[in-house]
mmCIF file of C-alpha atoms in Angstrom:
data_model
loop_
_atom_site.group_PDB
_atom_site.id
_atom_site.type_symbol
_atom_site.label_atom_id
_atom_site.label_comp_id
_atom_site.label_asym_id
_atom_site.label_seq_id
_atom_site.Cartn_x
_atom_site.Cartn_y
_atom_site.Cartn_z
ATOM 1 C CA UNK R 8 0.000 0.000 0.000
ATOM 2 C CA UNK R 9 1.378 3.675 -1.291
ATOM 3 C CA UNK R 10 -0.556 5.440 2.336
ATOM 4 C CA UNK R 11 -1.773 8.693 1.489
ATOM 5 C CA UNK R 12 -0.214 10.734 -1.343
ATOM 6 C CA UNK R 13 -0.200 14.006 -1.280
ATOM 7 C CA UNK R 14 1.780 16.636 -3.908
ATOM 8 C CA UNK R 15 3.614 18.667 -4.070
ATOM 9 C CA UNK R 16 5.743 18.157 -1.486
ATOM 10 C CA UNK R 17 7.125 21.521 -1.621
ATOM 11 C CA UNK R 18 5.525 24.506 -2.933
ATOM 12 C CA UNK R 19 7.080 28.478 -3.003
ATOM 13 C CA UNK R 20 4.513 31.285 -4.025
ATOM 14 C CA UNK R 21 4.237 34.452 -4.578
ATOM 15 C CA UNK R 22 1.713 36.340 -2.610
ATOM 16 C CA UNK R 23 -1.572 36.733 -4.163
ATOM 17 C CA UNK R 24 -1.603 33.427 -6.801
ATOM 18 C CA UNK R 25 -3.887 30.891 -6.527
ATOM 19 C CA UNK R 26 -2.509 27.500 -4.416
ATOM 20 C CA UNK R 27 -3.878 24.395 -5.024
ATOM 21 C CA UNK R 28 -2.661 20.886 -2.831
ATOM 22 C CA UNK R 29 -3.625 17.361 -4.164
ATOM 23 C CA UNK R 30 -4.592 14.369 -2.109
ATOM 24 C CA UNK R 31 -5.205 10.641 -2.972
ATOM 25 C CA UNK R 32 -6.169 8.587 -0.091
ATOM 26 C CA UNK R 33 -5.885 4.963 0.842
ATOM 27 C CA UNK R 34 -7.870 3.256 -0.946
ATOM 28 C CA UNK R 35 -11.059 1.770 0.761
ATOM 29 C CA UNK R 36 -10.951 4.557 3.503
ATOM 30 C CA UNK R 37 -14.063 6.314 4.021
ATOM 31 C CA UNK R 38 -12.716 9.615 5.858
ATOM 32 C CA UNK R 39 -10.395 11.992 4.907
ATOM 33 C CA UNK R 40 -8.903 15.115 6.452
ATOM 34 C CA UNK R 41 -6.844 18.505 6.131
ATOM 35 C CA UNK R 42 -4.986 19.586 9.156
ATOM 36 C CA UNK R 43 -2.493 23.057 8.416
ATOM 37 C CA UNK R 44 0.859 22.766 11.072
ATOM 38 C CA UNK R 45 2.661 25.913 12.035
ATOM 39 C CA UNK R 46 4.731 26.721 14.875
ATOM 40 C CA UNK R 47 2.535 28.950 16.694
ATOM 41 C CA UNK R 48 -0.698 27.395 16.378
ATOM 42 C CA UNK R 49 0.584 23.580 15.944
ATOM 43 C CA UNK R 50 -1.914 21.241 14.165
ATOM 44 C CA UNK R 51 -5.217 22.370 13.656
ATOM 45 C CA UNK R 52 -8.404 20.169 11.163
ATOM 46 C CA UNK R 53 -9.191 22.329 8.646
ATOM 47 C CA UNK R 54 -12.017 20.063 6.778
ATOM 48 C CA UNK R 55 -13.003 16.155 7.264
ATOM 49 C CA UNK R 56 -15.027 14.640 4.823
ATOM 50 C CA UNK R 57 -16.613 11.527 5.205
ATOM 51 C CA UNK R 58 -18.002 9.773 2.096
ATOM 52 C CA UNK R 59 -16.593 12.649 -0.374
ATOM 53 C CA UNK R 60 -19.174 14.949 1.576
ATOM 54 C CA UNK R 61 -17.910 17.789 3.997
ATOM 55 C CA UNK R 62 -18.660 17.283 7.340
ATOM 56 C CA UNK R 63 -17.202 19.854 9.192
ATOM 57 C CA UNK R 64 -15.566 22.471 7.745
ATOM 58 C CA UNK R 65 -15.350 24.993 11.124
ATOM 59 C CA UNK R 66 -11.375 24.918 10.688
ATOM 60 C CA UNK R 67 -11.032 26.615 7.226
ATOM 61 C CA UNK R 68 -9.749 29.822 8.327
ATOM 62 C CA UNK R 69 -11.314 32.120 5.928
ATOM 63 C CA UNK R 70 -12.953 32.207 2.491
ATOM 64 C CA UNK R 71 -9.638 31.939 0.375
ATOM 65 C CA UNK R 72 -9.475 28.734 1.623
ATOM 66 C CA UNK R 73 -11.925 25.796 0.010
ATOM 67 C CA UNK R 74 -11.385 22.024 -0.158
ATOM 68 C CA UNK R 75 -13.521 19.465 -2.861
ATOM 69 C CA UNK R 76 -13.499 15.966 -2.816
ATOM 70 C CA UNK R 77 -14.878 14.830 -6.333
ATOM 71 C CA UNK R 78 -14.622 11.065 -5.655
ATOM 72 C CA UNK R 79 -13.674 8.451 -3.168
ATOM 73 C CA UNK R 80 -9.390 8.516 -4.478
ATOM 74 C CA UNK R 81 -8.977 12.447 -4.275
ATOM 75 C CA UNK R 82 -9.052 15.641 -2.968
ATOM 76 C CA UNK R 83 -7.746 18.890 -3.077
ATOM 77 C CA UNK R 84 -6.797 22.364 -0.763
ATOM 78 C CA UNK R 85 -7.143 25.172 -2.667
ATOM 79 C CA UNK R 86 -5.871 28.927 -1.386
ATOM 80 C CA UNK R 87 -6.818 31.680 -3.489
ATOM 81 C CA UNK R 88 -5.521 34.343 -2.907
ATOM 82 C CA UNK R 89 -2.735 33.197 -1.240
ATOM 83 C CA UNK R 90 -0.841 35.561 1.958
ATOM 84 C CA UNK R 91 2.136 35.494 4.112
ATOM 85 C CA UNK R 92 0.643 34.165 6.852
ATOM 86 C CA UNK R 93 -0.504 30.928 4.711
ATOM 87 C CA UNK R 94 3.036 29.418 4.744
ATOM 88 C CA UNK R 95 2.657 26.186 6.886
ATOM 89 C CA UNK R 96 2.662 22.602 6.587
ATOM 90 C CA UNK R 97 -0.131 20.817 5.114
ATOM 91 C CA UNK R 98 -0.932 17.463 5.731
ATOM 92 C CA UNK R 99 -3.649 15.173 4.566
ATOM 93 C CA UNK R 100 -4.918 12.176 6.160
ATOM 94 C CA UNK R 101 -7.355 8.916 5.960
ATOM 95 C CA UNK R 102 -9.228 7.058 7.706
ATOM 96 C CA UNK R 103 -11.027 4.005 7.474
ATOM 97 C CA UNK R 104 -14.185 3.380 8.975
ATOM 98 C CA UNK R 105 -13.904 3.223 13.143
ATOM 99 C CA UNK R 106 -10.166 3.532 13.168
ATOM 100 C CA UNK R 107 -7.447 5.699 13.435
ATOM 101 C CA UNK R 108 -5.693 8.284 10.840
ATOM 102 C CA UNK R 109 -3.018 7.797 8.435
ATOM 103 C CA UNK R 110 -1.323 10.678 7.620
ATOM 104 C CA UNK R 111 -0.045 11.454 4.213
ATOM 105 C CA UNK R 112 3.917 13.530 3.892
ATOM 106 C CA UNK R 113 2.724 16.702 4.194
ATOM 107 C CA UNK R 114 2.912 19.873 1.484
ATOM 108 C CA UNK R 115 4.804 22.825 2.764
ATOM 109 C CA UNK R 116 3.631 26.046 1.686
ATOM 110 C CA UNK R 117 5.802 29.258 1.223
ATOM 111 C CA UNK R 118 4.227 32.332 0.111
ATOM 112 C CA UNK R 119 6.440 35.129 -0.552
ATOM 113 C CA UNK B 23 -14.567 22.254 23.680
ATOM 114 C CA UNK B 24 -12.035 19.422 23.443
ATOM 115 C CA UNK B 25 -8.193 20.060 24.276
ATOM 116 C CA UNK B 26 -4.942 18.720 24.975
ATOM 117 C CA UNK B 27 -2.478 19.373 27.021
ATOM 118 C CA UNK B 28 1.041 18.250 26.843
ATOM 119 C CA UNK B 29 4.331 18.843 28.707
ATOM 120 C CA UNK B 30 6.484 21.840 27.074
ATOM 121 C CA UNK B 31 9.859 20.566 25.239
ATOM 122 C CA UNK B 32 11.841 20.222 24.032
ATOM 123 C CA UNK B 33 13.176 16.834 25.851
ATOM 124 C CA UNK B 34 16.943 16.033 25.979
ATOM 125 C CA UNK B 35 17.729 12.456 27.266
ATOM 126 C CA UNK B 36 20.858 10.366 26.877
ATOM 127 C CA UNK B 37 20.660 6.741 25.264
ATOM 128 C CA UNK B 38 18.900 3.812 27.570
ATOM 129 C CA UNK B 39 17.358 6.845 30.137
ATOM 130 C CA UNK B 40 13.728 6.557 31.127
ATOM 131 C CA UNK B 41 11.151 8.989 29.309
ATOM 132 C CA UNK B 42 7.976 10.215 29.996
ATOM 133 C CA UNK B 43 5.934 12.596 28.548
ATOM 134 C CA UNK B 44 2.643 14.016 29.973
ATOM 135 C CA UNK B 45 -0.376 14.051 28.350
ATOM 136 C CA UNK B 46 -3.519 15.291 30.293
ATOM 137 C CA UNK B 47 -6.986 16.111 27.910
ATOM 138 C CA UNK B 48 -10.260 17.700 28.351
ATOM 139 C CA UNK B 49 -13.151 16.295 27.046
ATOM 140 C CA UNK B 50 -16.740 15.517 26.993
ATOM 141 C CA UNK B 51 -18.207 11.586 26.558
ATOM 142 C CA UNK B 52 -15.173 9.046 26.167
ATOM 143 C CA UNK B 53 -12.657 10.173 24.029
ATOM 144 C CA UNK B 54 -10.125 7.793 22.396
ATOM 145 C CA UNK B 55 -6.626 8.513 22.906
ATOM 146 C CA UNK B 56 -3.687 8.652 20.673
ATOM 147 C CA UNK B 57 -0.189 9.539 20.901
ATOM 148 C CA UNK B 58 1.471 10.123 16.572
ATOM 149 C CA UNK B 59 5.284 10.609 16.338
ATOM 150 C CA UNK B 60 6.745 13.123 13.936
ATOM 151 C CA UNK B 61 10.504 12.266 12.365
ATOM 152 C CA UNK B 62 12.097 15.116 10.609
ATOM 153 C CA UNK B 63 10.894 15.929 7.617
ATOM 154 C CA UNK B 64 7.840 13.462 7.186
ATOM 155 C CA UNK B 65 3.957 13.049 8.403
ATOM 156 C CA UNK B 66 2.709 11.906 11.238
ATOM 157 C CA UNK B 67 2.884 8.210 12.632
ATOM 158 C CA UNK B 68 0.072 6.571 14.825
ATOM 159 C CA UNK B 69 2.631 5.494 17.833
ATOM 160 C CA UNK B 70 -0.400 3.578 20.059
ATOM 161 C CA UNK B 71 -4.041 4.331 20.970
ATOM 162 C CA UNK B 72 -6.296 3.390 23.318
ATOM 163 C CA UNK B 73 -10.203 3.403 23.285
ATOM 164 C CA UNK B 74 -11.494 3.190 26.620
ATOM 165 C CA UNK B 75 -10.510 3.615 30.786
ATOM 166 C CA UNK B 76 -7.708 1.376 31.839
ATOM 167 C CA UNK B 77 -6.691 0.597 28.547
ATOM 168 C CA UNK B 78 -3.212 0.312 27.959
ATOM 169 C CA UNK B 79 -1.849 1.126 24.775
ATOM 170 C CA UNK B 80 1.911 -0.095 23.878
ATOM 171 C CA UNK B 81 4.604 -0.263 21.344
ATOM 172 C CA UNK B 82 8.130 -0.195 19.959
ATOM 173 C CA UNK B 83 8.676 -0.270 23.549
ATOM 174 C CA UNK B 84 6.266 2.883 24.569
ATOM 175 C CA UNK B 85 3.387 2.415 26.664
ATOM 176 C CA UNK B 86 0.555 5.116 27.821
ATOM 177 C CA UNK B 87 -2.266 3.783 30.228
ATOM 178 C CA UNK B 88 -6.169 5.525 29.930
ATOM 179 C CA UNK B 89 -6.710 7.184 32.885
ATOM 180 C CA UNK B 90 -10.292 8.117 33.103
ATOM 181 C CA UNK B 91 -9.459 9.595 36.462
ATOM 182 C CA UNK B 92 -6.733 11.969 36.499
ATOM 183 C CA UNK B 93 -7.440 12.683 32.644
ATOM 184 C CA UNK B 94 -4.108 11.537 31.732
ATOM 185 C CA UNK B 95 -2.729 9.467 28.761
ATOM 186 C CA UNK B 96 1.214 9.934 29.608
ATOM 187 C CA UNK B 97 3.594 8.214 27.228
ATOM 188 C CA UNK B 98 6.635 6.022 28.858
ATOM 189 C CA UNK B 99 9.690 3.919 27.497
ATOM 190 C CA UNK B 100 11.845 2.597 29.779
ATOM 191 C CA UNK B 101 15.391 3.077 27.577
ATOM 192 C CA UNK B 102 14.886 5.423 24.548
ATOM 193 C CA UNK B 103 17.717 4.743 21.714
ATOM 194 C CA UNK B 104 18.775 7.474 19.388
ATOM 195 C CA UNK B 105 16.151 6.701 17.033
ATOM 196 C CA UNK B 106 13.515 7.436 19.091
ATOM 197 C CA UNK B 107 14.965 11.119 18.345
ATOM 198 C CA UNK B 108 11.323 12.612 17.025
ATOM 199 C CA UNK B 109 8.118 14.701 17.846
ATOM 200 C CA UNK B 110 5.275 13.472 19.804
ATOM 201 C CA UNK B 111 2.343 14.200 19.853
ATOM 202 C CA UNK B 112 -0.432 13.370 22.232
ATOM 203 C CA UNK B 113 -4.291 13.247 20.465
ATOM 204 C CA UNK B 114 -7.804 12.772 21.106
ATOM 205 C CA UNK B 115 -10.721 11.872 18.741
ATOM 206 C CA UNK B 116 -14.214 12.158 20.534
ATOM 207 C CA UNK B 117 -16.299 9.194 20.789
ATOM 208 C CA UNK B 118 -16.440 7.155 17.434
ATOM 209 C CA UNK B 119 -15.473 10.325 15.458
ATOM 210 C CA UNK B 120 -11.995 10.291 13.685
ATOM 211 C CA UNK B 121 -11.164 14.055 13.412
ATOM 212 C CA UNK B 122 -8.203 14.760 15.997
ATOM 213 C CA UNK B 123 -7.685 17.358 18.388
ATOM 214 C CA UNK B 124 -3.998 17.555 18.928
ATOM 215 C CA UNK B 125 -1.624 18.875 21.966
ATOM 216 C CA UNK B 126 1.308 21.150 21.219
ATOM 217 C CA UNK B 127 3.787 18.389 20.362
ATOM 218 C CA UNK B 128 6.939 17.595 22.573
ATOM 219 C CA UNK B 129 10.470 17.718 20.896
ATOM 220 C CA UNK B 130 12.535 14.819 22.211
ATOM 221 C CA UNK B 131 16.398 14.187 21.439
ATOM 222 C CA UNK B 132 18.103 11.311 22.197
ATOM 223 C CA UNK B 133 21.827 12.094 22.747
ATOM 224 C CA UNK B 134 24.620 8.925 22.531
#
């Protein structure tokens, strides 16, 4: 098994563009989250879906940020526009049903 | 709402010391506890879990006991190796959910 994909792995911005983060779960696992890392705030859940559909979304930290999930073997984190104060880890992770996450490499984020 | 609250790092130990790390949580019902681990550079790693009171979860050597009582879910090894040279971090997921609420994250280095 590949665990969770996620690309890029690295991404440098410029302040303003659009960002967008890709995601392809483990396959068969129902749930899927977003969680953002940064020193001062740590790890926080942006969005969990479960069955493609978003269940809570209370984490996105404003309306630049949105997250689809078109089908059961992707999803994408998209920031548009992208700031400063975006730069942070991203990491994805899956779950399957009653059991605990697998998280994917992370994405981290400059914006310049 | 839900919260976790681990010791401050970061953690410097030499090779084949003991090592704890406190982990106390708030929460509301019965939580299910988690502690990840964080090497450089990559995601997060489920470490152990446990589900209900009393439960103890262990290994690689690290154990953490559910205690309903005192709120705790502190994570032990009784001779840490170099390797063991990481982030952890303590987590809860509330009742059958799977979205994580995460503590700070302790730093630990293991010196030879």
């Amino acid at each position: 098994d590949a665990g969770v994909i996620q690309s890029p792995r690295h991404e440098v911005t410029e302040m303003g563009q659009e960002v967008t983060l890709r995601c392809k779960p483990i396959s068969g696992h129902n749930s899927l989250f977003w969680y953002r890392q940064t020193m001062m705030r740590g790890l926080e859940l942006l969005i969990y879906f479960n069955n493609n559909v978003p269940i809570d979304d209370s984490g996105m930290p404003e309306d630049r940020f949105s997250a689809k999930m078109p089908n059961a073997s992707f999803s994408t984190l998209k920031i548009q526009p992208s700031e400063p104060r975006d730069s942070a880890v991203y990491f994805c992770a899956s779950s399957p049903e009653f059991a605990e996450a697998f998280f994917g490499q992370g994405t981290r984020l400059t914006v310049v | 709402g839900d919260s976790v609250t681990q010791m401050e790092g970061p953690v410097t130990l030499s090779e084949e010391a003991f090592l704890t790390i406190n982990c106390t949580y708030t929460a509301t019902g019965y939580p299910s506890l988690f502690w990840y681990v964080q090497y450089p550079g990559e995601g997060l790693q489920l470490l152990l879990k446990a589900t209900k009171a009393d439960d103890k979860g262990s290994n690689k050597g690290f154990e953490a006991t559910y205690r309903k009582e005192t709120t705790s879910f502190h994570l032990e090894k009784g001779s840490v190796q170099v390797s063991d040279s990481a982030v952890y971090f303590c987590a809860l997921a509330p009742g059958s959910a799977r979205q994580l609420t995460f503590g700070s994250g302790t730093q630990l280095t293991v010196l030879p």
